[in-house]
Short mmCIF file of N, CA and C in Angstrom, two decimals:
data_model
loop_
_atom_site.label_atom_id
_atom_site.label_comp_id
_atom_site.label_asym_id
_atom_site.label_seq_id
_atom_site.Cartn_x
_atom_site.Cartn_y
_atom_site.Cartn_z
N MET A 1 120.21 95.80 80.73
CA MET A 1 119.26 96.41 80.71
C MET A 1 120.38 97.23 82.39
N ALA A 2 120.31 98.30 82.54
CA ALA A 2 120.99 99.27 83.11
C ALA A 2 120.25 99.28 84.63
N ASP A 3 118.80 100.07 84.18
CA ASP A 3 118.31 100.07 85.58
C ASP A 3 117.89 98.65 85.93
N ALA A 4 117.41 98.54 87.31
CA ALA A 4 116.75 97.12 88.05
C ALA A 4 115.65 97.04 88.43
N TYR A 5 115.51 96.37 87.78
CA TYR A 5 113.41 97.10 87.78
C TYR A 5 113.07 95.99 89.15
N VAL A 6 112.30 95.78 89.85
CA VAL A 6 111.27 94.91 91.63
C VAL A 6 109.56 95.49 90.83
N GLN A 7 108.79 94.68 91.31
CA GLN A 7 108.08 94.28 91.31
C GLN A 7 107.46 94.61 92.84
N VAL A 8 106.65 95.53 93.54
CA VAL A 8 106.38 95.29 94.97
C VAL A 8 104.37 95.05 95.17
N THR A 9 104.87 94.71 96.40
CA THR A 9 103.43 94.23 96.13
C THR A 9 103.06 94.54 97.83
N THR A 10 101.68 94.83 97.94
CA THR A 10 101.19 94.56 99.63
C THR A 10 99.49 94.16 99.09
N THR A 11 99.27 94.48 100.66
CA THR A 11 97.60 93.84 100.77
C THR A 11 97.01 94.84 101.57
N THR A 12 96.23 95.00 101.43
CA THR A 12 95.51 95.64 102.72
C THR A 12 93.59 95.42 102.80
N ASP A 13 92.32 95.88 104.04
CA ASP A 13 91.45 95.32 103.40
C ASP A 13 90.79 95.90 103.22
N SER A 14 90.41 96.51 102.32
CA SER A 14 89.45 96.96 100.97
C SER A 14 89.70 97.27 100.40
N ARG A 15 89.39 97.42 99.02
CA ARG A 15 89.53 98.13 96.99
C ARG A 15 89.67 99.30 98.09
N SER A 16 89.69 99.79 98.82
CA SER A 16 89.35 101.95 98.38
C SER A 16 91.02 102.05 98.73
N GLU A 17 91.20 101.48 100.20
CA GLU A 17 92.41 101.86 101.21
C GLU A 17 93.94 101.00 99.43
N ALA A 18 93.37 100.19 98.65
CA ALA A 18 94.14 99.41 98.05
C ALA A 18 94.58 100.57 96.38
N ALA A 19 93.36 101.56 95.79
CA ALA A 19 92.89 102.26 94.54
C ALA A 19 93.93 103.44 95.70
N GLU A 20 94.15 103.75 96.75
CA GLU A 20 94.09 105.75 97.01
C GLU A 20 95.92 105.05 96.73
N LEU A 21 96.11 103.52 97.89
CA LEU A 21 97.38 103.13 97.42
C LEU A 21 98.14 104.01 96.95
N ALA A 22 97.47 102.72 95.97
CA ALA A 22 97.86 103.02 94.18
C ALA A 22 97.85 104.29 93.55
N LYS A 23 96.96 105.00 93.98
CA LYS A 23 97.62 106.68 92.78
C LYS A 23 98.26 107.02 93.54
N SER A 24 98.42 107.08 95.02
CA SER A 24 99.72 107.48 95.49
C SER A 24 101.05 107.36 95.21
N ALA A 25 101.21 106.03 95.21
CA ALA A 25 102.52 106.30 94.84
C ALA A 25 102.64 106.65 93.15
N VAL A 26 101.72 106.08 92.24
CA VAL A 26 101.79 106.98 90.51
C VAL A 26 101.60 108.61 90.72
N SER A 27 101.19 108.16 91.62
CA SER A 27 100.64 109.92 91.24
C SER A 27 102.66 110.76 92.04
N GLU A 28 103.04 109.70 92.48
CA GLU A 28 104.52 110.72 93.77
C GLU A 28 105.65 109.23 92.47
N ARG A 29 105.21 109.40 91.27
CA ARG A 29 106.15 108.81 90.52
C ARG A 29 107.17 107.76 91.43
N LEU A 30 106.55 106.88 91.71
CA LEU A 30 107.39 106.45 92.57
C LEU A 30 106.97 104.49 92.32
N ALA A 31 106.14 104.70 91.20
CA ALA A 31 105.68 103.15 90.74
C ALA A 31 105.13 104.06 89.29
N ALA A 32 105.32 103.21 88.51
CA ALA A 32 104.63 103.88 87.07
C ALA A 32 103.82 102.80 86.59
N CYS A 33 102.77 102.16 87.42
CA CYS A 33 101.83 101.33 87.40
C CYS A 33 101.78 100.35 88.88
N ALA A 34 100.34 101.14 88.70
CA ALA A 34 99.36 100.09 90.14
C ALA A 34 98.31 99.27 89.74
N GLN A 35 99.06 97.70 89.87
CA GLN A 35 97.06 97.22 90.15
C GLN A 35 96.77 96.30 91.11
N LEU A 36 95.97 96.48 91.27
CA LEU A 36 94.99 95.84 92.58
C LEU A 36 94.26 94.72 91.58
N VAL A 37 94.39 93.90 92.45
CA VAL A 37 94.31 92.08 92.41
C VAL A 37 93.40 92.28 93.40
N GLY A 38 92.03 91.48 94.01
CA GLY A 38 91.64 90.37 94.44
C GLY A 38 90.13 90.39 94.33
N PRO A 39 89.04 89.93 95.20
CA PRO A 39 89.61 90.05 96.60
C PRO A 39 90.07 88.86 96.34
N VAL A 40 91.23 88.53 97.18
CA VAL A 40 92.46 87.30 97.82
C VAL A 40 92.01 86.51 99.27
N ALA A 41 92.02 85.39 99.52
CA ALA A 41 91.41 84.54 100.02
C ALA A 41 93.41 84.96 101.85
N SER A 42 93.04 86.06 102.29
CA SER A 42 95.03 85.18 103.37
C SER A 42 95.07 84.25 104.47
N THR A 43 95.74 83.94 104.87
CA THR A 43 95.77 82.79 106.16
C THR A 43 96.99 82.95 106.55
N TYR A 44 97.41 83.77 107.67
CA TYR A 44 98.82 83.62 107.84
C TYR A 44 98.45 83.89 110.27
N TRP A 45 99.70 84.24 110.82
CA TRP A 45 99.85 84.68 111.39
C TRP A 45 99.40 85.87 112.24
N TRP A 46 99.09 86.61 113.34
CA TRP A 46 98.93 87.54 113.84
C TRP A 46 98.77 87.53 115.74
N GLU A 47 99.76 88.03 116.08
CA GLU A 47 99.28 88.23 117.61
C GLU A 47 99.68 86.20 117.99
N GLY A 48 99.88 86.08 117.60
CA GLY A 48 99.56 83.75 118.37
C GLY A 48 98.76 83.17 117.97
N GLU A 49 97.43 83.58 116.57
CA GLU A 49 96.67 83.42 116.53
C GLU A 49 96.56 83.66 114.86
N ILE A 50 95.94 81.97 114.50
CA ILE A 50 95.86 81.82 113.05
C ILE A 50 94.60 82.72 112.04
N GLU A 51 95.28 84.17 111.46
CA GLU A 51 93.75 84.63 111.16
C GLU A 51 93.47 84.20 109.68
N ALA A 52 92.29 84.56 108.95
CA ALA A 52 91.88 84.26 107.79
C ALA A 52 91.33 85.99 107.65
N ALA A 53 91.85 86.51 106.42
CA ALA A 53 90.80 88.06 105.80
C ALA A 53 90.95 87.61 104.71
N GLU A 54 89.54 88.01 103.61
CA GLU A 54 89.68 89.05 102.38
C GLU A 54 90.85 89.96 102.13
N GLU A 55 91.69 90.21 101.18
CA GLU A 55 92.23 91.04 101.47
C GLU A 55 92.25 91.53 100.53
N TRP A 56 93.75 92.78 99.34
CA TRP A 56 93.61 93.69 97.90
C TRP A 56 94.76 93.26 98.14
N MET A 57 95.46 92.65 96.85
CA MET A 57 96.91 93.44 96.92
C MET A 57 96.95 93.77 95.67
N VAL A 58 98.23 94.97 96.09
CA VAL A 58 98.34 95.55 94.83
C VAL A 58 99.77 95.48 94.49
N VAL A 59 100.18 95.32 93.45
CA VAL A 59 101.89 95.28 92.69
C VAL A 59 102.03 96.64 92.00
N PHE A 60 102.78 96.74 92.47
CA PHE A 60 103.64 98.36 91.96
C PHE A 60 104.13 98.06 91.30
N LYS A 61 104.60 98.72 90.35
CA LYS A 61 105.81 98.27 88.77
C LYS A 61 106.75 99.59 89.18
N THR A 62 108.15 99.67 89.04
CA THR A 62 108.32 100.07 89.72
C THR A 62 110.27 99.81 89.37
N THR A 63 111.68 100.87 90.06
CA THR A 63 112.87 100.55 90.18
C THR A 63 113.47 100.07 91.04
N VAL A 64 114.49 100.46 90.91
CA VAL A 64 115.11 99.89 92.96
C VAL A 64 115.63 100.45 93.46
N ASP A 65 115.98 102.22 92.50
CA ASP A 65 116.67 103.28 93.04
C ASP A 65 114.74 103.75 93.61
N ARG A 66 113.60 103.99 93.12
CA ARG A 66 112.55 104.19 93.86
C ARG A 66 111.47 103.51 95.16
N PHE A 67 112.97 102.41 95.27
CA PHE A 67 112.01 101.14 96.85
C PHE A 67 111.72 102.11 98.00
N ASP A 68 112.79 102.89 98.31
CA ASP A 68 113.02 102.81 99.52
C ASP A 68 111.77 104.18 99.97
N GLU A 69 111.52 104.61 98.80
CA GLU A 69 110.44 105.96 99.17
C GLU A 69 109.60 105.41 98.87
N LEU A 70 108.86 104.15 97.69
CA LEU A 70 108.07 104.18 98.06
C LEU A 70 107.28 103.09 99.35
N ALA A 71 108.31 101.89 100.00
CA ALA A 71 108.53 101.08 100.77
C ALA A 71 108.55 102.63 101.94
N SER A 72 108.49 103.69 102.00
CA SER A 72 108.41 104.70 103.42
C SER A 72 106.88 105.51 102.54
N LEU A 73 105.92 105.85 101.45
CA LEU A 73 104.92 105.97 101.41
C LEU A 73 104.32 105.27 101.70
N ILE A 74 103.55 103.65 101.69
CA ILE A 74 103.09 102.76 101.91
C ILE A 74 102.84 102.57 102.80
N THR A 75 103.99 102.24 104.04
CA THR A 75 104.04 102.51 105.69
C THR A 75 103.22 103.49 106.16
N GLU A 76 103.98 104.92 105.81
CA GLU A 76 103.21 106.21 106.12
C GLU A 76 101.82 105.81 105.68
N GLU A 77 101.46 105.22 104.93
CA GLU A 77 99.84 105.50 103.85
C GLU A 77 98.69 104.51 104.74
N HIS A 78 99.14 102.92 105.08
CA HIS A 78 98.56 101.30 105.29
C HIS A 78 97.73 101.51 106.26
N SER A 79 96.93 101.42 106.60
CA SER A 79 95.67 101.57 107.48
C SER A 79 96.86 100.21 108.98
N TYR A 80 97.39 99.22 108.40
CA TYR A 80 97.75 98.36 109.46
C TYR A 80 99.93 98.30 109.44
N ASP A 81 99.39 97.50 110.87
CA ASP A 81 100.87 97.61 112.21
C ASP A 81 101.73 97.19 111.16
N THR A 82 101.85 96.04 110.61
CA THR A 82 102.62 95.79 109.29
C THR A 82 102.90 95.34 108.37
N PRO A 83 102.09 96.65 107.62
CA PRO A 83 102.13 96.08 106.20
C PRO A 83 103.13 95.02 104.95
N GLU A 84 102.77 94.11 104.56
CA GLU A 84 103.47 93.69 103.74
C GLU A 84 104.76 94.64 103.10
N ILE A 85 105.24 94.76 102.82
CA ILE A 85 106.25 95.58 101.49
C ILE A 85 107.60 94.66 100.92
N ILE A 86 107.16 93.46 99.88
CA ILE A 86 107.73 93.10 99.79
C ILE A 86 108.15 92.76 98.34
N ALA A 87 109.20 93.08 97.83
CA ALA A 87 110.75 93.84 96.68
C ALA A 87 110.82 92.12 95.87
N THR A 88 110.09 91.80 94.30
CA THR A 88 111.04 91.21 93.95
C THR A 88 111.72 91.43 92.71
N PRO A 89 112.73 91.52 91.96
CA PRO A 89 113.46 91.81 90.92
C PRO A 89 112.86 90.92 90.17
N VAL A 90 113.18 90.84 88.83
CA VAL A 90 112.56 91.61 87.43
C VAL A 90 113.51 91.15 85.97
N VAL A 91 113.84 89.91 86.43
CA VAL A 91 115.00 89.31 85.79
C VAL A 91 115.38 90.04 84.42
N ALA A 92 113.91 89.64 83.62
CA ALA A 92 113.85 89.56 82.75
C ALA A 92 112.52 90.69 82.26
N GLY A 93 112.27 91.54 80.82
CA GLY A 93 111.18 92.07 80.35
C GLY A 93 111.03 92.95 79.30
N SER A 94 109.94 92.82 78.52
CA SER A 94 110.01 93.71 77.37
C SER A 94 111.08 94.94 77.88
N MET A 95 111.85 95.22 76.74
CA MET A 95 112.84 96.16 76.94
C MET A 95 111.99 97.37 76.77
N ASP A 96 110.74 97.59 75.78
CA ASP A 96 110.29 98.95 76.04
C ASP A 96 109.68 98.86 77.11
N TYR A 97 108.82 98.03 77.61
CA TYR A 97 108.00 97.81 79.18
C TYR A 97 108.64 98.69 79.56
N LEU A 98 109.93 98.38 80.29
CA LEU A 98 111.43 98.43 80.88
C LEU A 98 111.90 99.60 80.93
N ALA A 99 111.80 99.86 80.10
CA ALA A 99 112.75 101.50 79.65
C ALA A 99 110.78 102.68 80.08
N TRP A 100 109.92 102.42 79.98
CA TRP A 100 109.12 103.01 79.76
C TRP A 100 109.05 103.36 81.69
N VAL A 101 108.94 102.32 82.44
CA VAL A 101 109.00 101.80 83.72
C VAL A 101 110.20 103.21 84.20
N ALA A 102 111.30 103.59 84.11
CA ALA A 102 112.20 103.91 84.38
C ALA A 102 111.70 105.87 83.84
N GLU A 103 111.26 105.74 82.93
CA GLU A 103 110.69 107.33 82.24
C GLU A 103 109.88 107.44 82.90
N GLN A 104 109.21 107.18 83.59
CA GLN A 104 107.69 106.79 84.14
C GLN A 104 108.24 107.39 86.08
N THR A 105 109.29 106.24 86.37
CA THR A 105 109.53 106.65 87.41
C THR A 105 110.77 107.78 88.60
N GLY A 106 111.51 108.66 86.58
CA GLY A 106 112.85 109.01 86.60
C GLY A 106 111.95 110.82 86.84
N PRO A 107 113.15 111.17 87.55
CA PRO A 107 112.98 112.82 87.46
C PRO A 107 112.14 113.34 86.47
N PRO A 108 111.47 114.10 87.37
CA PRO A 108 110.77 115.03 86.27
C PRO A 108 111.43 115.70 85.19
N GLU A 109 110.82 115.59 83.65
CA GLU A 109 112.25 116.65 82.86
C GLU A 109 111.89 118.17 83.77
N PRO A 110 112.94 118.78 83.25
CA PRO A 110 112.64 120.74 83.58
C PRO A 110 111.79 120.76 82.74
N GLU A 111 111.35 121.94 83.64
CA GLU A 111 110.32 123.05 82.77
C GLU A 111 111.26 123.50 81.22
N PRO A 112 110.79 124.56 80.18
CA PRO A 112 111.70 125.22 79.77
C PRO A 112 111.91 126.71 80.24
N GLU A 113 112.78 127.02 80.02
CA GLU A 113 113.00 128.83 80.38
C GLU A 113 112.03 129.57 79.74
N GLU A 114 111.88 130.44 80.27
CA GLU A 114 111.18 131.52 79.30
C GLU A 114 112.06 132.65 78.70
N VAL A 115 112.00 132.67 77.76
CA VAL A 115 112.78 133.75 77.26
C VAL A 115 112.38 134.96 77.02
#
């Protein structure tokens, strides 16, 4: 595998926000695919208190090369002050699927020149 691949996760407080983050990332080719999972029950520390909330998880499939831009998009578009942004390395996978991820997140094909 020449490219390095990651799954990036974040959570939001609504399905609609999760869907918008997924659409933005895929539209910008920062992720080849984004999956919504939820609702999930989250328990966490926030501002000195234990909180519990129902959230939606978004799992983005991308390459290491696109991570920084994807993280920036999530940070800019997310409603949380400190959104979860975690990249987990993909250590193995279907070569066909991973090639598709690289193709979908790579630079766009140049437009053919008119003659």
